[in-house]
């Protein structure tokens, strides 16, 4: 699968990404708020993740869309974005993402989100996207609001962060198709 935006390609992960992933995400600033990304992030972690994604890509219907974020101009992988737990009966999924630190504050993640949400709402016909963020992650919380999500509450002591082992409070958001269109 491949989606294009103005500057990015959102695509299925491939074998070559195994070599690049550790250098992108093996940074505590990147993994500090992520529930499922360990620190340190090893080659073994990257190998497992890409193989896991390749198995998920084979499923019909597909339940997980974990995609590499690649710069069109240089063809370099800079992060990962995903729709997981896609539930076609309830027309919803969960959104998650991370971006390598060298690419922060350039609008890449906002652009990637727009591309994936377009796909989610128009091609998958989803009606709702669930999104969560550690309450301390100001940048992610701001981005989630910027795409039109509605704050639905704080889930106290909700998530154990894999990189640090901390149990954190999590802001819960929902993005409905009708709010995204606006």
PDB file of C-alpha atoms in Angstrom:
ATOM      1  CA  UNK A   1       0.000   0.000   0.000  1.00  0.00           C
ATOM      2  CA  UNK A   2       1.203   3.494  -0.769  1.00  0.00           C
ATOM      3  CA  UNK A   3      -0.325   6.930  -0.162  1.00  0.00           C
ATOM      4  CA  UNK A   4       1.228  10.162  -1.403  1.00  0.00           C
ATOM      5  CA  UNK A   5       0.962  13.660   0.042  1.00  0.00           C
ATOM      6  CA  UNK A   6       2.738  16.809  -1.130  1.00  0.00           C
ATOM      7  CA  UNK A   7       6.082  15.865   0.420  1.00  0.00           C
ATOM      8  CA  UNK A   8       5.617  12.351   1.762  1.00  0.00           C
ATOM      9  CA  UNK A   9       4.981   8.753   0.819  1.00  0.00           C
ATOM     10  CA  UNK A  10       3.152   6.635   3.384  1.00  0.00           C
ATOM     11  CA  UNK A  11       3.939   3.034   2.529  1.00  0.00           C
ATOM     12  CA  UNK A  12       4.100  -0.489   3.807  1.00  0.00           C
ATOM     13  CA  UNK A  13       7.357  -1.210   5.583  1.00  0.00           C
ATOM     14  CA  UNK A  14       9.885  -3.289   3.677  1.00  0.00           C
ATOM     15  CA  UNK A  15      12.971  -5.383   4.352  1.00  0.00           C
ATOM     16  CA  UNK A  16      15.397  -2.473   3.848  1.00  0.00           C
ATOM     17  CA  UNK A  17      13.661  -0.514   6.631  1.00  0.00           C
ATOM     18  CA  UNK A  18      15.018  -2.969   9.198  1.00  0.00           C
ATOM     19  CA  UNK A  19      18.461  -1.378   8.889  1.00  0.00           C
ATOM     20  CA  UNK A  20      17.183   2.191   9.243  1.00  0.00           C
ATOM     21  CA  UNK A  21      14.611   1.910  12.040  1.00  0.00           C
ATOM     22  CA  UNK A  22      17.037   1.642  14.986  1.00  0.00           C
ATOM     23  CA  UNK A  23      18.787   4.898  14.080  1.00  0.00           C
ATOM     24  CA  UNK A  24      15.441   6.701  13.857  1.00  0.00           C
ATOM     25  CA  UNK A  25      13.687   5.537  17.006  1.00  0.00           C
ATOM     26  CA  UNK A  26      16.574   4.625  19.333  1.00  0.00           C
ATOM     27  CA  UNK A  27      16.258   7.987  21.055  1.00  0.00           C
ATOM     28  CA  UNK A  28      14.514   8.401  24.390  1.00  0.00           C
ATOM     29  CA  UNK A  29      13.096  11.737  23.215  1.00  0.00           C
ATOM     30  CA  UNK A  30      11.243   9.797  20.491  1.00  0.00           C
ATOM     31  CA  UNK A  31      10.120   6.794  22.554  1.00  0.00           C
ATOM     32  CA  UNK A  32       9.519   8.595  25.885  1.00  0.00           C
ATOM     33  CA  UNK A  33       5.728   8.653  25.453  1.00  0.00           C
ATOM     34  CA  UNK A  34       5.181   5.536  23.315  1.00  0.00           C
ATOM     35  CA  UNK A  35       3.403   2.553  24.824  1.00  0.00           C
ATOM     36  CA  UNK A  36       4.930  -0.130  22.619  1.00  0.00           C
ATOM     37  CA  UNK A  37       8.396   1.099  21.576  1.00  0.00           C
ATOM     38  CA  UNK A  38      11.288  -0.054  23.775  1.00  0.00           C
ATOM     39  CA  UNK A  39      14.438   1.855  24.643  1.00  0.00           C
ATOM     40  CA  UNK A  40      17.050   1.040  23.706  1.00  0.00           C
ATOM     41  CA  UNK A  41      15.587   0.054  20.346  1.00  0.00           C
ATOM     42  CA  UNK A  42      17.740  -2.706  18.912  1.00  0.00           C
ATOM     43  CA  UNK A  43      18.186  -4.331  15.537  1.00  0.00           C
ATOM     44  CA  UNK A  44      16.262  -7.300  16.915  1.00  0.00           C
ATOM     45  CA  UNK A  45      13.323  -4.969  17.699  1.00  0.00           C
ATOM     46  CA  UNK A  46      13.388  -3.561  14.154  1.00  0.00           C
ATOM     47  CA  UNK A  47      13.574  -7.023  12.600  1.00  0.00           C
ATOM     48  CA  UNK A  48      10.599  -8.205  14.666  1.00  0.00           C
ATOM     49  CA  UNK A  49       8.529  -5.090  13.910  1.00  0.00           C
ATOM     50  CA  UNK A  50       9.008  -5.216  10.135  1.00  0.00           C
ATOM     51  CA  UNK A  51       8.282  -8.956  10.024  1.00  0.00           C
ATOM     52  CA  UNK A  52       5.192  -8.430  12.192  1.00  0.00           C
ATOM     53  CA  UNK A  53       3.975  -5.685   9.834  1.00  0.00           C
ATOM     54  CA  UNK A  54       4.600  -7.850   6.774  1.00  0.00           C
ATOM     55  CA  UNK A  55       2.404 -10.574   8.294  1.00  0.00           C
ATOM     56  CA  UNK A  56      -0.312  -8.017   9.089  1.00  0.00           C
ATOM     57  CA  UNK A  57      -0.260  -6.764   5.482  1.00  0.00           C
ATOM     58  CA  UNK A  58      -1.332 -10.232   4.284  1.00  0.00           C
ATOM     59  CA  UNK A  59      -4.540 -10.311   6.318  1.00  0.00           C
ATOM     60  CA  UNK A  60      -7.829  -9.875   4.483  1.00  0.00           C
ATOM     61  CA  UNK A  61      -9.541  -7.776   5.596  1.00  0.00           C
ATOM     62  CA  UNK A  62      -6.599  -5.832   6.846  1.00  0.00           C
ATOM     63  CA  UNK A  63      -6.790  -4.866  10.534  1.00  0.00           C
ATOM     64  CA  UNK A  64      -3.561  -2.871  10.841  1.00  0.00           C
ATOM     65  CA  UNK A  65      -2.010  -0.283   8.557  1.00  0.00           C
ATOM     66  CA  UNK A  66       1.397   0.511  10.027  1.00  0.00           C
ATOM     67  CA  UNK A  67       3.143   2.569   7.392  1.00  0.00           C
ATOM     68  CA  UNK A  68       6.557   4.056   6.974  1.00  0.00           C
ATOM     69  CA  UNK A  69       6.717   7.821   6.477  1.00  0.00           C
ATOM     70  CA  UNK A  70       9.151   8.508   3.656  1.00  0.00           C
ATOM     71  CA  UNK A  71      10.276  11.844   2.244  1.00  0.00           C
ATOM     72  CA  UNK A  72       9.443  11.969  -1.469  1.00  0.00           C
ATOM     73  CA  UNK A  73      12.474  14.079  -2.330  1.00  0.00           C
ATOM     74  CA  UNK A  74      15.165  11.928  -0.691  1.00  0.00           C
ATOM     75  CA  UNK A  75      13.298   8.615  -0.269  1.00  0.00           C
ATOM     76  CA  UNK A  76      14.455   8.427   3.359  1.00  0.00           C
ATOM     77  CA  UNK A  77      12.330   6.851   6.053  1.00  0.00           C
ATOM     78  CA  UNK A  78      11.637   9.355   8.854  1.00  0.00           C
ATOM     79  CA  UNK A  79       8.946   7.729  10.992  1.00  0.00           C
ATOM     80  CA  UNK A  80       5.945   5.447  11.249  1.00  0.00           C
ATOM     81  CA  UNK A  81       2.217   6.148  11.305  1.00  0.00           C
ATOM     82  CA  UNK A  82      -0.522   3.623  11.732  1.00  0.00           C
ATOM     83  CA  UNK A  83      -4.161   2.763  11.949  1.00  0.00           C
ATOM     84  CA  UNK A  84      -4.504  -0.268  14.193  1.00  0.00           C
ATOM     85  CA  UNK A  85      -7.404  -2.363  15.392  1.00  0.00           C
ATOM     86  CA  UNK A  86      -9.410  -1.407  12.320  1.00  0.00           C
ATOM     87  CA  UNK A  87     -12.955  -2.518  13.074  1.00  0.00           C
ATOM     88  CA  UNK A  88     -15.143  -2.433   9.993  1.00  0.00           C
ATOM     89  CA  UNK A  89     -18.252  -3.479  11.939  1.00  0.00           C
ATOM     90  CA  UNK A  90     -18.019  -0.426  14.205  1.00  0.00           C
ATOM     91  CA  UNK A  91     -16.268   1.702  11.547  1.00  0.00           C
ATOM     92  CA  UNK A  92     -13.425   2.780  13.803  1.00  0.00           C
ATOM     93  CA  UNK A  93      -9.685   2.384  14.328  1.00  0.00           C
ATOM     94  CA  UNK A  94      -6.894   3.600  16.584  1.00  0.00           C
ATOM     95  CA  UNK A  95      -4.255   6.028  15.342  1.00  0.00           C
ATOM     96  CA  UNK A  96      -0.621   6.108  16.430  1.00  0.00           C
ATOM     97  CA  UNK A  97       2.603   7.635  15.150  1.00  0.00           C
ATOM     98  CA  UNK A  98       6.179   8.655  15.819  1.00  0.00           C
ATOM     99  CA  UNK A  99       8.723  10.749  13.952  1.00  0.00           C
ATOM    100  CA  UNK A 100      12.522  10.745  14.230  1.00  0.00           C
ATOM    101  CA  UNK A 101      13.762  13.742  16.203  1.00  0.00           C
ATOM    102  CA  UNK A 102      15.697  15.290  13.292  1.00  0.00           C
ATOM    103  CA  UNK A 103      12.382  15.758  11.460  1.00  0.00           C
ATOM    104  CA  UNK A 104      10.327  17.375  14.205  1.00  0.00           C
ATOM    105  CA  UNK A 105       8.697  20.786  13.730  1.00  0.00           C
ATOM    106  CA  UNK A 106       8.598  20.704   9.921  1.00  0.00           C
ATOM    107  CA  UNK A 107       4.931  19.827   9.491  1.00  0.00           C
ATOM    108  CA  UNK A 108       5.650  16.272   8.361  1.00  0.00           C
ATOM    109  CA  UNK A 109       3.461  14.553  10.922  1.00  0.00           C
ATOM    110  CA  UNK A 110       0.515  16.868  10.295  1.00  0.00           C
ATOM    111  CA  UNK A 111       0.845  16.126   6.576  1.00  0.00           C
ATOM    112  CA  UNK A 112       1.133  12.368   7.207  1.00  0.00           C
ATOM    113  CA  UNK A 113      -1.947  12.481   9.439  1.00  0.00           C
ATOM    114  CA  UNK A 114      -3.949  14.272   6.755  1.00  0.00           C
ATOM    115  CA  UNK A 115      -2.978  11.638   4.194  1.00  0.00           C
ATOM    116  CA  UNK A 116      -3.836   8.692   6.421  1.00  0.00           C
ATOM    117  CA  UNK A 117      -7.079  10.242   7.668  1.00  0.00           C
ATOM    118  CA  UNK A 118      -8.172  10.869   4.078  1.00  0.00           C
ATOM    119  CA  UNK A 119      -7.659   7.170   3.416  1.00  0.00           C
ATOM    120  CA  UNK A 120      -9.362   6.110   6.661  1.00  0.00           C
ATOM    121  CA  UNK A 121     -12.483   8.169   6.146  1.00  0.00           C
ATOM    122  CA  UNK A 122     -12.907   7.881   2.378  1.00  0.00           C
ATOM    123  CA  UNK A 123     -11.488   4.480   1.393  1.00  0.00           C
ATOM    124  CA  UNK A 124     -12.043   2.473   4.577  1.00  0.00           C
ATOM    125  CA  UNK A 125     -15.277   4.356   5.305  1.00  0.00           C
ATOM    126  CA  UNK A 126     -14.432   4.682   8.974  1.00  0.00           C
ATOM    127  CA  UNK A 127     -16.566   6.969  11.071  1.00  0.00           C
ATOM    128  CA  UNK A 128     -14.308   7.343  14.125  1.00  0.00           C
ATOM    129  CA  UNK A 129     -10.608   7.377  14.942  1.00  0.00           C
ATOM    130  CA  UNK A 130      -9.474   6.901  18.536  1.00  0.00           C
ATOM    131  CA  UNK A 131      -6.289   8.744  19.458  1.00  0.00           C
ATOM    132  CA  UNK A 132      -4.486   8.991  22.770  1.00  0.00           C
ATOM    133  CA  UNK A 133      -1.465  10.848  24.073  1.00  0.00           C
ATOM    134  CA  UNK A 134       0.477  10.961  27.301  1.00  0.00           C
ATOM    135  CA  UNK A 135      -0.747  14.052  29.160  1.00  0.00           C
ATOM    136  CA  UNK A 136       2.875  15.322  29.304  1.00  0.00           C
ATOM    137  CA  UNK A 137       3.353  15.168  25.524  1.00  0.00           C
ATOM    138  CA  UNK A 138       2.410  18.727  24.670  1.00  0.00           C
ATOM    139  CA  UNK A 139       3.389  18.553  20.990  1.00  0.00           C
ATOM    140  CA  UNK A 140       1.320  15.443  20.313  1.00  0.00           C
ATOM    141  CA  UNK A 141      -1.693  16.748  22.218  1.00  0.00           C
ATOM    142  CA  UNK A 142      -1.566  19.978  20.210  1.00  0.00           C
ATOM    143  CA  UNK A 143      -1.288  18.071  16.936  1.00  0.00           C
ATOM    144  CA  UNK A 144      -4.240  15.846  17.824  1.00  0.00           C
ATOM    145  CA  UNK A 145      -6.370  18.921  18.496  1.00  0.00           C
ATOM    146  CA  UNK A 146      -5.160  20.566  15.274  1.00  0.00           C
ATOM    147  CA  UNK A 147      -6.576  17.730  13.148  1.00  0.00           C
ATOM    148  CA  UNK A 148     -10.026  18.290  14.661  1.00  0.00           C
ATOM    149  CA  UNK A 149     -10.144  15.686  17.416  1.00  0.00           C
ATOM    150  CA  UNK A 150     -12.348  16.131  20.454  1.00  0.00           C
ATOM    151  CA  UNK A 151     -10.889  15.692  23.926  1.00  0.00           C
ATOM    152  CA  UNK A 152     -12.946  13.009  25.663  1.00  0.00           C
ATOM    153  CA  UNK A 153     -11.213  12.759  29.017  1.00  0.00           C
ATOM    154  CA  UNK A 154      -8.204  11.571  30.945  1.00  0.00           C
ATOM    155  CA  UNK A 155      -7.694   7.882  31.549  1.00  0.00           C
ATOM    156  CA  UNK A 156      -5.797   7.846  34.836  1.00  0.00           C
ATOM    157  CA  UNK A 157      -2.845   5.482  35.168  1.00  0.00           C
ATOM    158  CA  UNK A 158      -3.833   4.106  31.749  1.00  0.00           C
ATOM    159  CA  UNK A 159      -0.637   3.302  29.891  1.00  0.00           C
ATOM    160  CA  UNK A 160       2.718   1.770  30.798  1.00  0.00           C
ATOM    161  CA  UNK A 161       5.404   3.329  28.643  1.00  0.00           C
ATOM    162  CA  UNK A 162       7.641   0.571  27.311  1.00  0.00           C
ATOM    163  CA  UNK A 163      10.783   2.705  27.088  1.00  0.00           C
ATOM    164  CA  UNK A 164      10.695   3.933  30.694  1.00  0.00           C
ATOM    165  CA  UNK A 165       8.321   1.581  32.491  1.00  0.00           C
ATOM    166  CA  UNK A 166       6.344   4.563  33.800  1.00  0.00           C
ATOM    167  CA  UNK A 167       2.582   4.308  34.166  1.00  0.00           C
ATOM    168  CA  UNK A 168       1.047   7.515  32.900  1.00  0.00           C
ATOM    169  CA  UNK A 169      -2.212   9.331  32.614  1.00  0.00           C
ATOM    170  CA  UNK A 170      -3.446   9.462  29.036  1.00  0.00           C
ATOM    171  CA  UNK A 171      -5.535  12.051  27.233  1.00  0.00           C
ATOM    172  CA  UNK A 172      -8.204  10.339  25.161  1.00  0.00           C
ATOM    173  CA  UNK A 173      -9.497  11.875  21.933  1.00  0.00           C
ATOM    174  CA  UNK A 174     -11.968  10.924  19.254  1.00  0.00           C
ATOM    175  CA  UNK A 175     -12.050  12.180  15.696  1.00  0.00           C
ATOM    176  CA  UNK A 176     -15.327  11.724  13.868  1.00  0.00           C
ATOM    177  CA  UNK A 177     -15.559  11.809  10.093  1.00  0.00           C
ATOM    178  CA  UNK A 178     -17.949  14.770  10.270  1.00  0.00           C
ATOM    179  CA  UNK A 179     -15.467  16.775  12.391  1.00  0.00           C
ATOM    180  CA  UNK A 180     -12.553  15.886  10.114  1.00  0.00           C
ATOM    181  CA  UNK A 181     -14.431  17.170   7.070  1.00  0.00           C
ATOM    182  CA  UNK A 182     -14.774  20.576   8.704  1.00  0.00           C
TER     183      UNK A 182
END
